[in-house]
Short mmCIF file of N, CA and C in Angstrom, two decimals:
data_model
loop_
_atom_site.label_atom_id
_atom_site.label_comp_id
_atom_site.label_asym_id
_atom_site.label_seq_id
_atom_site.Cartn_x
_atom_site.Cartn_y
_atom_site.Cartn_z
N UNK Q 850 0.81 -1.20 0.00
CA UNK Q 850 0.00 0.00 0.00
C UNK Q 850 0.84 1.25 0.00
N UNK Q 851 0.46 2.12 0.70
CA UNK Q 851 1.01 3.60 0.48
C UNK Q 851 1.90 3.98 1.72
N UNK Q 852 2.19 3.06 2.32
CA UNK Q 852 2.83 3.21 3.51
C UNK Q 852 2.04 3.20 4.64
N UNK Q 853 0.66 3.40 4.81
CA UNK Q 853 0.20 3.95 6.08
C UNK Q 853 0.41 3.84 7.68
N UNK Q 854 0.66 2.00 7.18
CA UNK Q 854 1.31 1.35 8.46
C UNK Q 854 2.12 2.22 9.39
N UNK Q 855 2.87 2.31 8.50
CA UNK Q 855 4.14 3.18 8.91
C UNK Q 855 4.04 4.64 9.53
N UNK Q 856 3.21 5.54 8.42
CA UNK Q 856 2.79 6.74 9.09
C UNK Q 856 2.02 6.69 10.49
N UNK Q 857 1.36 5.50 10.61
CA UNK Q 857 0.54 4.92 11.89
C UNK Q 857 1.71 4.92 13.19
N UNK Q 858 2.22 4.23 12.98
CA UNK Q 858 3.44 4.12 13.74
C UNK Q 858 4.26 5.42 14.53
N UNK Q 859 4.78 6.02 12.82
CA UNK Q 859 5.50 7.36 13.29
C UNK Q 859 4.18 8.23 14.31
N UNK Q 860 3.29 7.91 13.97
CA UNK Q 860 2.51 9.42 14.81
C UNK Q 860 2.46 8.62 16.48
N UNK Q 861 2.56 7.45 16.50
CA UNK Q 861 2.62 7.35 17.49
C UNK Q 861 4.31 7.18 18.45
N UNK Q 862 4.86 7.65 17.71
CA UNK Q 862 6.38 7.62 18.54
C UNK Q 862 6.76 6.40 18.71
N UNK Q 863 6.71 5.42 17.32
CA UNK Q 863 7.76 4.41 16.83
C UNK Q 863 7.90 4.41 16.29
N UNK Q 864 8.95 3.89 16.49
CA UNK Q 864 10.33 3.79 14.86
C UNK Q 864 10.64 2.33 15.04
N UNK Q 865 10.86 2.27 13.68
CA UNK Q 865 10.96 0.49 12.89
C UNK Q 865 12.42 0.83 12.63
N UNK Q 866 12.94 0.10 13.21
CA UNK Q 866 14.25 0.13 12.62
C UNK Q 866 14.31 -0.08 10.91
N UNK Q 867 13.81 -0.67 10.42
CA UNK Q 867 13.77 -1.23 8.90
C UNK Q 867 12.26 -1.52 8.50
N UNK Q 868 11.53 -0.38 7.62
CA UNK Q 868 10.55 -1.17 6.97
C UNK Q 868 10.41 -1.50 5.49
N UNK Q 869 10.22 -2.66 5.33
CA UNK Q 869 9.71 -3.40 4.21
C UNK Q 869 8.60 -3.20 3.79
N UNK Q 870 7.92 -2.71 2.87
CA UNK Q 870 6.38 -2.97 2.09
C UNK Q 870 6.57 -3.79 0.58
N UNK Q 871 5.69 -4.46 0.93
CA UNK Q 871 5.88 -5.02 -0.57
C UNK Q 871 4.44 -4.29 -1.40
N UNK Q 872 4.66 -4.39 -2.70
CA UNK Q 872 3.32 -3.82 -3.44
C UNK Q 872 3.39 -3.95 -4.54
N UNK Q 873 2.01 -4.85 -5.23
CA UNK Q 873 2.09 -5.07 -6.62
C UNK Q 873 1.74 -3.89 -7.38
N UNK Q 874 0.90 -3.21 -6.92
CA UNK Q 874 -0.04 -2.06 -7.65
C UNK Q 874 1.08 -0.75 -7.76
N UNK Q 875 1.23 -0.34 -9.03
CA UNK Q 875 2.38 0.67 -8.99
C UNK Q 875 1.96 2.05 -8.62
N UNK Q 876 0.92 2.09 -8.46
CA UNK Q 876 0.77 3.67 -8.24
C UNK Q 876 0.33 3.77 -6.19
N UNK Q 877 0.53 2.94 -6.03
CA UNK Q 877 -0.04 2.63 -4.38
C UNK Q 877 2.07 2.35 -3.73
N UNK Q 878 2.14 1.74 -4.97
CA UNK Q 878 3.97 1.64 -4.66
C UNK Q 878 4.47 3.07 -4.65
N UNK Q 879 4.49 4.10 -5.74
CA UNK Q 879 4.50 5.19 -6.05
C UNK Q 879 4.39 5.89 -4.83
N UNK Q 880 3.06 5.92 -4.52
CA UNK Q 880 2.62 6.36 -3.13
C UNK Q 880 3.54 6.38 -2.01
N UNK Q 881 3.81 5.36 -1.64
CA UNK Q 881 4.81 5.08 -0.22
C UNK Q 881 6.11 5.58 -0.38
N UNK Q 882 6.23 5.29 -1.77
CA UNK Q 882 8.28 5.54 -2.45
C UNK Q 882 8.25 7.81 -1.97
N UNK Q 883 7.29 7.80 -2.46
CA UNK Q 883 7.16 9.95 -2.19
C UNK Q 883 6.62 10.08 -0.82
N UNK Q 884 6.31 9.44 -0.02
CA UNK Q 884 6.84 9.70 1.08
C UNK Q 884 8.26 10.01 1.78
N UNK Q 885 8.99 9.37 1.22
CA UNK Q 885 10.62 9.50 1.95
C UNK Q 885 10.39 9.01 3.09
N UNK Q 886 10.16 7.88 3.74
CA UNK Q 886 10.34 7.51 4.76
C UNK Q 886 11.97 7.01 4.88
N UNK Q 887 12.36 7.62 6.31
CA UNK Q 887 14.28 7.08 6.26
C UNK Q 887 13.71 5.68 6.48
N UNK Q 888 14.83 4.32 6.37
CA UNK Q 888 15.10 3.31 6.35
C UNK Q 888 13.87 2.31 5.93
N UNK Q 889 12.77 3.05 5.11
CA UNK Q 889 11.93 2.22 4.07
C UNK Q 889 12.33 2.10 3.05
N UNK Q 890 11.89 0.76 2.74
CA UNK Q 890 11.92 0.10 1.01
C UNK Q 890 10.71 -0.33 0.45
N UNK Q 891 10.18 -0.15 -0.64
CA UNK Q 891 9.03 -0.60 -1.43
C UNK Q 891 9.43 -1.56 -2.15
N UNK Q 892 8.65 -3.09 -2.25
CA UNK Q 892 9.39 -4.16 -2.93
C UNK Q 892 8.39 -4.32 -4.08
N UNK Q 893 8.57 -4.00 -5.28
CA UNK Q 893 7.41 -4.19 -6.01
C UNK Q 893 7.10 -5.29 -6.70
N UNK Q 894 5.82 -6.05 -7.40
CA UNK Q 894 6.12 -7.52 -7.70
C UNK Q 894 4.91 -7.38 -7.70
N UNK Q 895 4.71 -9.38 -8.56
CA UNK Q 895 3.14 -9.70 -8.87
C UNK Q 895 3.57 -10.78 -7.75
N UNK Q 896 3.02 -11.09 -6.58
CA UNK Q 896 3.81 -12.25 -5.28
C UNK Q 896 2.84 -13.31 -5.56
N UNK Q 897 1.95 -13.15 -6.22
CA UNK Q 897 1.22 -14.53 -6.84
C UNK Q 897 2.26 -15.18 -7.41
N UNK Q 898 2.55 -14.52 -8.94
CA UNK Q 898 3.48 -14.94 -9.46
C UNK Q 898 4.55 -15.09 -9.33
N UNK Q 899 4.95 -14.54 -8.50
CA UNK Q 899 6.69 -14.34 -7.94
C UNK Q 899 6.84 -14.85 -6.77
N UNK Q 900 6.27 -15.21 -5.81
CA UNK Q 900 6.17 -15.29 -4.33
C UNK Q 900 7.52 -15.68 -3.59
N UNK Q 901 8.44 -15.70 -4.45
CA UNK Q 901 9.98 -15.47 -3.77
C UNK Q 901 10.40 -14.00 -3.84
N UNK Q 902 9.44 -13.41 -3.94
CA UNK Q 902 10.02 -11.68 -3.99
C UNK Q 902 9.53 -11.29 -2.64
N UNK Q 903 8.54 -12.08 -1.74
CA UNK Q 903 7.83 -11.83 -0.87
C UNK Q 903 9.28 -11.68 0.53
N UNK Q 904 10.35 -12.72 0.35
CA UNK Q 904 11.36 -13.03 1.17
C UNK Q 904 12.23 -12.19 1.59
N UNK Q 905 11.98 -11.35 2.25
CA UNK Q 905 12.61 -9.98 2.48
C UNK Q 905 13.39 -10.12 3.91
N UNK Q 906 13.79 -11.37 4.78
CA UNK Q 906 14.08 -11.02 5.67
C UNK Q 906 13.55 -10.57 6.99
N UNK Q 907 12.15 -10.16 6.53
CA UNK Q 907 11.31 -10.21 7.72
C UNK Q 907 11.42 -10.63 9.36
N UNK Q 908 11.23 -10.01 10.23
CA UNK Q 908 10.63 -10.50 11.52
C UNK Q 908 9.44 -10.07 11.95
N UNK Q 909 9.00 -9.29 10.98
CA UNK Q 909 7.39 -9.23 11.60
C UNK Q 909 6.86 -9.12 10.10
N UNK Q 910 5.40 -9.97 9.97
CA UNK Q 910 4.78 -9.37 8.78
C UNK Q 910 3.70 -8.94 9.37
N UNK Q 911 2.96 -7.79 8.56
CA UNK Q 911 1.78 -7.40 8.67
C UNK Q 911 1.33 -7.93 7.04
N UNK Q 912 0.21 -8.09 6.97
CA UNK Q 912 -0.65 -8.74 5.49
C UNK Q 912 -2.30 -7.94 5.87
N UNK Q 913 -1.90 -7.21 4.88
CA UNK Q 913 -3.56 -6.74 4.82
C UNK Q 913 -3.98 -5.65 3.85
N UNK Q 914 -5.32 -5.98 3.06
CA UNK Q 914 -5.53 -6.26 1.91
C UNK Q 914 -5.03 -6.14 0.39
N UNK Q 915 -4.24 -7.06 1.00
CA UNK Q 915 -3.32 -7.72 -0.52
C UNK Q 915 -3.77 -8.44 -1.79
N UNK Q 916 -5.15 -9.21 -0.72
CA UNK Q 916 -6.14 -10.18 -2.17
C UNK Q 916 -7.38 -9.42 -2.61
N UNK Q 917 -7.46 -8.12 -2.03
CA UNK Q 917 -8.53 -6.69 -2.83
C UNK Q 917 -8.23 -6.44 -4.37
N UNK Q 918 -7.26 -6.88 -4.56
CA UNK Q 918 -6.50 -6.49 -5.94
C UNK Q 918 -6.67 -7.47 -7.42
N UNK Q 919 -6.52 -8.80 -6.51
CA UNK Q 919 -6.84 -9.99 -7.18
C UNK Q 919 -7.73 -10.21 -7.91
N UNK Q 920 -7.92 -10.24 -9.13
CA UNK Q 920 -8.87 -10.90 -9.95
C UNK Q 920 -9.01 -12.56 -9.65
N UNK Q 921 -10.74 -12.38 -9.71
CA UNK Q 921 -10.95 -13.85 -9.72
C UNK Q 921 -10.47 -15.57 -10.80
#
């Protein structure tokens, strides 16, 4: 998505050492990348099709609505 997570976070006085978003939709990727968040990355990808792009190293995932996008 567009980052929001994250802006969620910052307003509440945490910091992620490292965030990851992944995002297929390029203009929702777009979105988060013009934010400038320091030590974010936008991973972009179809993770249906790719679902080794999903492997980022993670220790925490958040997942939410990722299959809104999905065609049946």
């Amino acid at each position: 998505g567009r980052a929001d997570l994250l802006d969620h976070l910052h307003a509440k006085n945490i910091r992620a050492a490292h965030y990851v978003g992944l995002e297929g939709v390029q203009t929702l990727a777009d979105a988060a990348e013009a934010k400038g968040h320091a030590n974010a990355m936008i991973v972009r990808g179809d993770f249906v099709r790719e679902p080794a792009r999903m492997f980022v190293g993670a220790e925490v995932v958040y997942f939410s609505g990722s299959l809104n996008t999905l065609h049946p």
